[in-house]
mmCIF file of C-alpha atoms in Angstrom:
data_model
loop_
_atom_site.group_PDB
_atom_site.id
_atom_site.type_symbol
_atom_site.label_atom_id
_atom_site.label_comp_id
_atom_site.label_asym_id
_atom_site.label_seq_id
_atom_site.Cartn_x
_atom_site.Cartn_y
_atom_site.Cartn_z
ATOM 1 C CA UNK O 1 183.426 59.850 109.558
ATOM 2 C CA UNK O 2 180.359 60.064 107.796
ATOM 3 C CA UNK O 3 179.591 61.045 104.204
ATOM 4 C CA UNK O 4 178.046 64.299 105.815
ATOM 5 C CA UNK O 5 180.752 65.073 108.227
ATOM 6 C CA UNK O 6 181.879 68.842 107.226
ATOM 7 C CA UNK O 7 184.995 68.356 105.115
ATOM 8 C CA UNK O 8 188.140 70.125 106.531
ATOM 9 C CA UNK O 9 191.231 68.738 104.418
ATOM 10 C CA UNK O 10 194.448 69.451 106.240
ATOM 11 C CA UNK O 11 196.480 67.823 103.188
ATOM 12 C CA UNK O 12 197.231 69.025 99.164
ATOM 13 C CA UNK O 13 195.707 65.786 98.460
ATOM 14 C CA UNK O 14 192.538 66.230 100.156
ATOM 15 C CA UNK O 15 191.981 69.910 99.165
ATOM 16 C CA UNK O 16 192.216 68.668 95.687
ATOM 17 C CA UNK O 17 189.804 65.847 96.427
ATOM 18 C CA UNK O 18 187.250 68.001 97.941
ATOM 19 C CA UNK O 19 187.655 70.777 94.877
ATOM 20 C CA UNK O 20 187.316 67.935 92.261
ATOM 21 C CA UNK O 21 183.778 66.658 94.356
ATOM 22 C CA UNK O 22 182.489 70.112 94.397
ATOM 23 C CA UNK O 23 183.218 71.018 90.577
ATOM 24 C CA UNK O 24 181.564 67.555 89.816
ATOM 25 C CA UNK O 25 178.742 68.112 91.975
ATOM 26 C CA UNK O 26 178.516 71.598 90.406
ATOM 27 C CA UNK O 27 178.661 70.398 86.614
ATOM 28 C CA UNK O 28 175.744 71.645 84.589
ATOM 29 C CA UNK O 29 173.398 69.418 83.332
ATOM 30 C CA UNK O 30 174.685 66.364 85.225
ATOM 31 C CA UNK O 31 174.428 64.692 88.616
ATOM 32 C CA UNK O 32 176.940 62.378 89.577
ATOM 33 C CA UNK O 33 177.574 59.928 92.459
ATOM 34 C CA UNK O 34 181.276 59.796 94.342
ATOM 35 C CA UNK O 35 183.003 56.408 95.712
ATOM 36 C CA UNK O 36 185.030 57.654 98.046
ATOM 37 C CA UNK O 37 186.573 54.343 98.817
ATOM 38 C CA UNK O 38 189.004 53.424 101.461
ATOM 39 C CA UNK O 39 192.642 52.342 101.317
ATOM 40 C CA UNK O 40 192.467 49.947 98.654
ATOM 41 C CA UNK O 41 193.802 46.797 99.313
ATOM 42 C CA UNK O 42 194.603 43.316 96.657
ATOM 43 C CA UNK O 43 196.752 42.296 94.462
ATOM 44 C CA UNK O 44 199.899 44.015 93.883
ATOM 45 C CA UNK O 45 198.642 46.040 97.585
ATOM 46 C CA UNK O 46 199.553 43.635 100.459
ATOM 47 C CA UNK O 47 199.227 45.731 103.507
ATOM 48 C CA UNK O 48 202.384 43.845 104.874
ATOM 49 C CA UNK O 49 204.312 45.836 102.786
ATOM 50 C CA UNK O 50 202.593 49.250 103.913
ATOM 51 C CA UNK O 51 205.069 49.962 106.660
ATOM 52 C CA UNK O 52 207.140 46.740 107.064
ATOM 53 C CA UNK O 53 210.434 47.822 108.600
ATOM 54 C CA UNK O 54 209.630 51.343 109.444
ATOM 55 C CA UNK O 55 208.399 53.422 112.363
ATOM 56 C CA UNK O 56 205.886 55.193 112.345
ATOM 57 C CA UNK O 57 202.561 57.259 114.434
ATOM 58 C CA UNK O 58 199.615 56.555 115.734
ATOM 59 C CA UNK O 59 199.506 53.283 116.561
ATOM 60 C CA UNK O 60 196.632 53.168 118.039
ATOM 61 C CA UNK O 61 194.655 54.924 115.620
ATOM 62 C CA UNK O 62 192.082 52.869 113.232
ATOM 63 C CA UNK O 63 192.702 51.105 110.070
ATOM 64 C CA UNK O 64 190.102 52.321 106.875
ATOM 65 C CA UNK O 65 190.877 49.210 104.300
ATOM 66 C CA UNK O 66 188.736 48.131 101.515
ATOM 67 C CA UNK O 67 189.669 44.872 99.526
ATOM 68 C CA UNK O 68 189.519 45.945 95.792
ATOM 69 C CA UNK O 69 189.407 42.100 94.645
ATOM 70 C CA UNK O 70 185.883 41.227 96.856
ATOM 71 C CA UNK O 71 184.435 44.358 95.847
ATOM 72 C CA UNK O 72 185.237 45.480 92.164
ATOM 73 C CA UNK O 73 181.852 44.055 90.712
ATOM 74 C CA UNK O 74 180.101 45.874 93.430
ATOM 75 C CA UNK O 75 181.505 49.095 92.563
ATOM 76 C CA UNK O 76 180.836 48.566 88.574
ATOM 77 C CA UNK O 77 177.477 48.200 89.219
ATOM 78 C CA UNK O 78 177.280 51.359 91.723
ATOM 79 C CA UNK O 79 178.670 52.868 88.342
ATOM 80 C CA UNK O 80 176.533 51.148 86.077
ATOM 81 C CA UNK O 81 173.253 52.226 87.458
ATOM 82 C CA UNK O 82 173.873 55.848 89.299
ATOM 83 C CA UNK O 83 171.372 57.125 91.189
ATOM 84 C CA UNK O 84 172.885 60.894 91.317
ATOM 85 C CA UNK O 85 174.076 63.471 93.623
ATOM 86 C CA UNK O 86 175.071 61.060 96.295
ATOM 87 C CA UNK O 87 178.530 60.176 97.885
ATOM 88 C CA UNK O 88 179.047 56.883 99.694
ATOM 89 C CA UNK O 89 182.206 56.121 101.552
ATOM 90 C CA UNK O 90 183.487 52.452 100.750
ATOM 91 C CA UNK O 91 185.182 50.806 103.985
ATOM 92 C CA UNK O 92 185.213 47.583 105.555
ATOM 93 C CA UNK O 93 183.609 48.203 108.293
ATOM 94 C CA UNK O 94 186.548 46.666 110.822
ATOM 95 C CA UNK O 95 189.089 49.100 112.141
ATOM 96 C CA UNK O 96 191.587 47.534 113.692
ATOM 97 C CA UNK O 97 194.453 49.603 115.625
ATOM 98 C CA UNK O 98 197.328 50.110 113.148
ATOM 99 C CA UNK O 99 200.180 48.714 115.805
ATOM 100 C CA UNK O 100 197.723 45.149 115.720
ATOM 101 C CA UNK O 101 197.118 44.686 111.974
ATOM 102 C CA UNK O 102 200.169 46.059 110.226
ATOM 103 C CA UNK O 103 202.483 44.162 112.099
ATOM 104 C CA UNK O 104 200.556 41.006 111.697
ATOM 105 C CA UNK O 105 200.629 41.398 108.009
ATOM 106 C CA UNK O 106 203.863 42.033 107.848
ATOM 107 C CA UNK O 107 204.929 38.876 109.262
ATOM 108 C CA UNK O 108 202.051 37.170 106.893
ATOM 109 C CA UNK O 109 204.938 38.192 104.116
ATOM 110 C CA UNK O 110 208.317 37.065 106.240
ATOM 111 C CA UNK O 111 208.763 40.943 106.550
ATOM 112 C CA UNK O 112 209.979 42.933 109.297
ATOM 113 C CA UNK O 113 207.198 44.229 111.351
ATOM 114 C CA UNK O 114 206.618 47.817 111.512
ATOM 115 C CA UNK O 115 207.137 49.510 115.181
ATOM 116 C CA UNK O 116 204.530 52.155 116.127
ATOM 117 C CA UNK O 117 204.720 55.307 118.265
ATOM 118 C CA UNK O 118 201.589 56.161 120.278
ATOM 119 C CA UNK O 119 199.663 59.138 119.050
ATOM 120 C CA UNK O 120 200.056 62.382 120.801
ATOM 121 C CA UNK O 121 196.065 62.526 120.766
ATOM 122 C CA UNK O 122 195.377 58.699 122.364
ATOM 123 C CA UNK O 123 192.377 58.254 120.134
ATOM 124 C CA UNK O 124 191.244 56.258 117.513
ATOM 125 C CA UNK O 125 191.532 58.279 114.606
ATOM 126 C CA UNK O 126 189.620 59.098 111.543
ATOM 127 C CA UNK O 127 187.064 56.135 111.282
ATOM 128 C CA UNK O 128 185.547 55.745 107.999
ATOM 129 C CA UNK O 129 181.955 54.666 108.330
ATOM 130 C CA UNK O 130 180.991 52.731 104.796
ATOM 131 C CA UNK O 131 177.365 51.815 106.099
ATOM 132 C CA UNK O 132 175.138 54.694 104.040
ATOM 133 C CA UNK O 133 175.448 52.552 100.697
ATOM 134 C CA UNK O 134 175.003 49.203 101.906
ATOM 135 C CA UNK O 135 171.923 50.486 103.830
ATOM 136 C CA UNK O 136 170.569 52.424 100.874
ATOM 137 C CA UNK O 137 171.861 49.863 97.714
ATOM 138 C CA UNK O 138 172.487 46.574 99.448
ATOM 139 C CA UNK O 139 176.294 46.802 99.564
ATOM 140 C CA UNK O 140 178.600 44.363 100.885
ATOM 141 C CA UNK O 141 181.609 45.123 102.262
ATOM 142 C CA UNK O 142 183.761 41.994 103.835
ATOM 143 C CA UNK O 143 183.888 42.545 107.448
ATOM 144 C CA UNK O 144 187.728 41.632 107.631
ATOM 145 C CA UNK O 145 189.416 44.116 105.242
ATOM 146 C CA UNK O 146 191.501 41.142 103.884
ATOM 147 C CA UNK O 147 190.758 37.439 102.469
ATOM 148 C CA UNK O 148 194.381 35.844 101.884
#
Protein backbone atom coordinates (compact mmCIF):
# COMPACT_ATOMS: atom_id res chain seq x y z
CA UNK A 1 0.00 0.00 0.00
CA UNK A 2 1.28 3.02 -1.35
CA UNK A 3 0.87 6.63 -0.24
CA UNK A 4 -1.35 6.99 -3.48
CA UNK A 5 -3.36 3.89 -3.13
CA UNK A 6 -7.19 5.23 -3.11
CA UNK A 7 -8.13 5.30 0.57
CA UNK A 8 -11.20 3.09 1.44
CA UNK A 9 -11.33 2.92 5.43
CA UNK A 10 -13.50 0.04 6.51
CA UNK A 11 -12.90 1.09 10.34
CA UNK A 12 -14.20 4.38 12.73
CA UNK A 13 -10.60 4.79 13.19
CA UNK A 14 -9.58 5.08 9.72
CA UNK A 15 -12.56 7.21 8.53
CA UNK A 16 -11.46 9.60 11.13
CA UNK A 17 -7.87 9.38 9.96
CA UNK A 18 -8.65 10.00 6.43
CA UNK A 19 -11.20 13.11 7.45
CA UNK A 20 -8.45 14.63 9.71
CA UNK A 21 -5.75 14.28 6.38
CA UNK A 22 -8.22 15.86 4.14
CA UNK A 23 -9.24 18.90 6.52
CA UNK A 24 -5.39 19.36 6.99
CA UNK A 25 -4.64 19.12 3.48
CA UNK A 26 -7.58 21.51 2.93
CA UNK A 27 -6.47 24.23 5.62
CA UNK A 28 -6.17 27.68 4.16
CA UNK A 29 -3.08 29.24 3.95
CA UNK A 30 -1.02 26.18 4.94
CA UNK A 31 0.48 23.04 3.44
CA UNK A 32 1.35 20.36 5.60
CA UNK A 33 3.14 16.98 5.33
CA UNK A 34 1.49 13.57 7.05
CA UNK A 35 3.66 10.64 8.79
CA UNK A 36 1.55 8.07 8.51
CA UNK A 37 3.75 5.74 10.42
CA UNK A 38 3.36 2.11 11.06
CA UNK A 39 2.65 0.13 14.22
CA UNK A 40 4.93 1.73 16.47
CA UNK A 41 7.09 -0.36 18.24
CA UNK A 42 9.89 0.45 21.61
CA UNK A 43 9.86 0.91 24.81
CA UNK A 44 6.90 0.33 26.83
CA UNK A 45 5.58 -1.53 23.07
CA UNK A 46 7.21 -5.02 22.99
CA UNK A 47 5.41 -6.78 20.26
CA UNK A 48 5.58 -9.99 22.51
CA UNK A 49 2.99 -8.65 24.39
CA UNK A 50 0.72 -7.77 21.23
CA UNK A 51 -1.13 -11.05 21.24
CA UNK A 52 0.76 -13.31 23.72
CA UNK A 53 -1.77 -15.89 24.89
CA UNK A 54 -4.55 -15.19 22.53
CA UNK A 55 -5.91 -16.40 19.21
CA UNK A 56 -6.32 -14.65 16.72
CA UNK A 57 -6.68 -14.15 12.32
CA UNK A 58 -4.73 -13.97 9.67
CA UNK A 59 -1.81 -15.53 10.31
CA UNK A 60 -0.42 -15.37 7.39
CA UNK A 61 -0.99 -11.91 6.66
CA UNK A 62 2.09 -9.26 6.87
CA UNK A 63 3.46 -7.46 9.76
CA UNK A 64 3.68 -3.20 9.20
CA UNK A 65 6.15 -2.34 12.37
CA UNK A 66 8.18 0.70 12.76
CA UNK A 67 10.70 0.95 15.77
CA UNK A 68 9.93 4.41 17.38
CA UNK A 69 13.42 4.32 19.35
CA UNK A 70 15.76 3.98 15.82
CA UNK A 71 13.68 6.41 14.17
CA UNK A 72 12.42 9.37 16.44
CA UNK A 73 15.29 11.82 15.28
CA UNK A 74 14.41 10.96 11.79
CA UNK A 75 10.93 11.90 12.14
CA UNK A 76 11.82 15.36 14.10
CA UNK A 77 13.68 16.37 11.38
CA UNK A 78 10.90 15.30 8.66
CA UNK A 79 9.02 17.83 11.05
CA UNK A 80 11.59 20.26 11.39
CA UNK A 81 12.11 21.04 7.79
CA UNK A 82 8.56 20.25 5.88
CA UNK A 83 8.52 20.28 2.49
CA UNK A 84 4.48 20.50 2.16
CA UNK A 85 1.58 18.74 0.79
CA UNK A 86 3.18 15.37 0.90
CA UNK A 87 2.32 12.11 2.88
CA UNK A 88 4.95 9.44 3.44
CA UNK A 89 4.11 6.14 5.00
CA UNK A 90 6.79 5.13 7.74
CA UNK A 91 7.37 1.17 7.76
CA UNK A 92 10.17 -1.06 8.07
CA UNK A 93 10.28 -2.35 5.11
CA UNK A 94 10.21 -6.31 6.41
CA UNK A 95 6.84 -7.96 6.65
CA UNK A 96 7.03 -10.90 8.19
CA UNK A 97 3.82 -13.32 8.46
CA UNK A 98 2.11 -12.55 11.80
CA UNK A 99 1.96 -16.53 12.91
CA UNK A 100 6.25 -16.26 12.45
CA UNK A 101 7.06 -13.01 14.29
CA UNK A 102 4.48 -12.68 17.03
CA UNK A 103 5.04 -15.90 18.37
CA UNK A 104 8.74 -15.52 18.33
CA UNK A 105 8.47 -12.40 20.33
CA UNK A 106 6.42 -13.68 22.58
CA UNK A 107 8.68 -16.26 23.72
CA UNK A 108 11.59 -13.38 23.56
CA UNK A 109 9.44 -12.22 26.89
CA UNK A 110 8.82 -15.95 28.59
CA UNK A 111 5.16 -15.33 27.33
CA UNK A 112 2.75 -17.62 25.95
CA UNK A 113 2.83 -17.58 22.25
CA UNK A 114 -0.09 -16.41 20.42
CA UNK A 115 -1.94 -19.21 18.11
CA UNK A 116 -3.11 -17.96 14.68
CA UNK A 117 -6.06 -18.92 12.46
CA UNK A 118 -5.43 -18.80 8.69
CA UNK A 119 -7.14 -16.00 6.88
CA UNK A 120 -10.25 -16.71 4.99
CA UNK A 121 -8.54 -14.68 2.01
CA UNK A 122 -4.87 -16.74 2.00
CA UNK A 123 -3.03 -13.56 1.21
CA UNK A 124 -0.66 -11.41 2.58
CA UNK A 125 -2.50 -8.59 3.70
CA UNK A 126 -2.25 -4.89 3.73
CA UNK A 127 1.56 -4.26 3.07
CA UNK A 128 2.71 -0.92 3.95
CA UNK A 129 5.31 0.27 1.50
CA UNK A 130 7.58 3.10 3.50
CA UNK A 131 10.02 3.55 0.42
CA UNK A 132 8.56 7.16 -1.11
CA UNK A 133 10.42 9.15 1.79
CA UNK A 134 13.55 7.42 2.00
CA UNK A 135 13.78 7.72 -1.83
CA UNK A 136 12.78 11.36 -1.86
CA UNK A 137 14.54 12.61 1.82
CA UNK A 138 17.12 9.94 2.50
CA UNK A 139 15.16 8.04 5.16
CA UNK A 140 16.22 5.13 7.01
CA UNK A 141 14.11 2.73 8.17
CA UNK A 142 15.85 -0.51 10.02
CA UNK A 143 15.19 -3.39 7.86
CA UNK A 144 14.23 -5.69 10.93
CA UNK A 145 11.31 -3.85 12.62
CA UNK A 146 13.03 -4.59 16.02
CA UNK A 147 16.70 -4.11 17.62
CA UNK A 148 16.46 -5.86 21.21
Amino acid sequence: MKETTPRNPVTNSGRVLEELEDWLHNLPGTSVDILRLAGLVGPGRHPGRFFAGKTAPDGEHGVNLVPFRRCYWRYHSVLQAPKGGHIYNICAPAHPARNVFYPQMARLLGLEPPQFRNSLDSGKGKIIDGSRICNELGFEIPVSPIRW
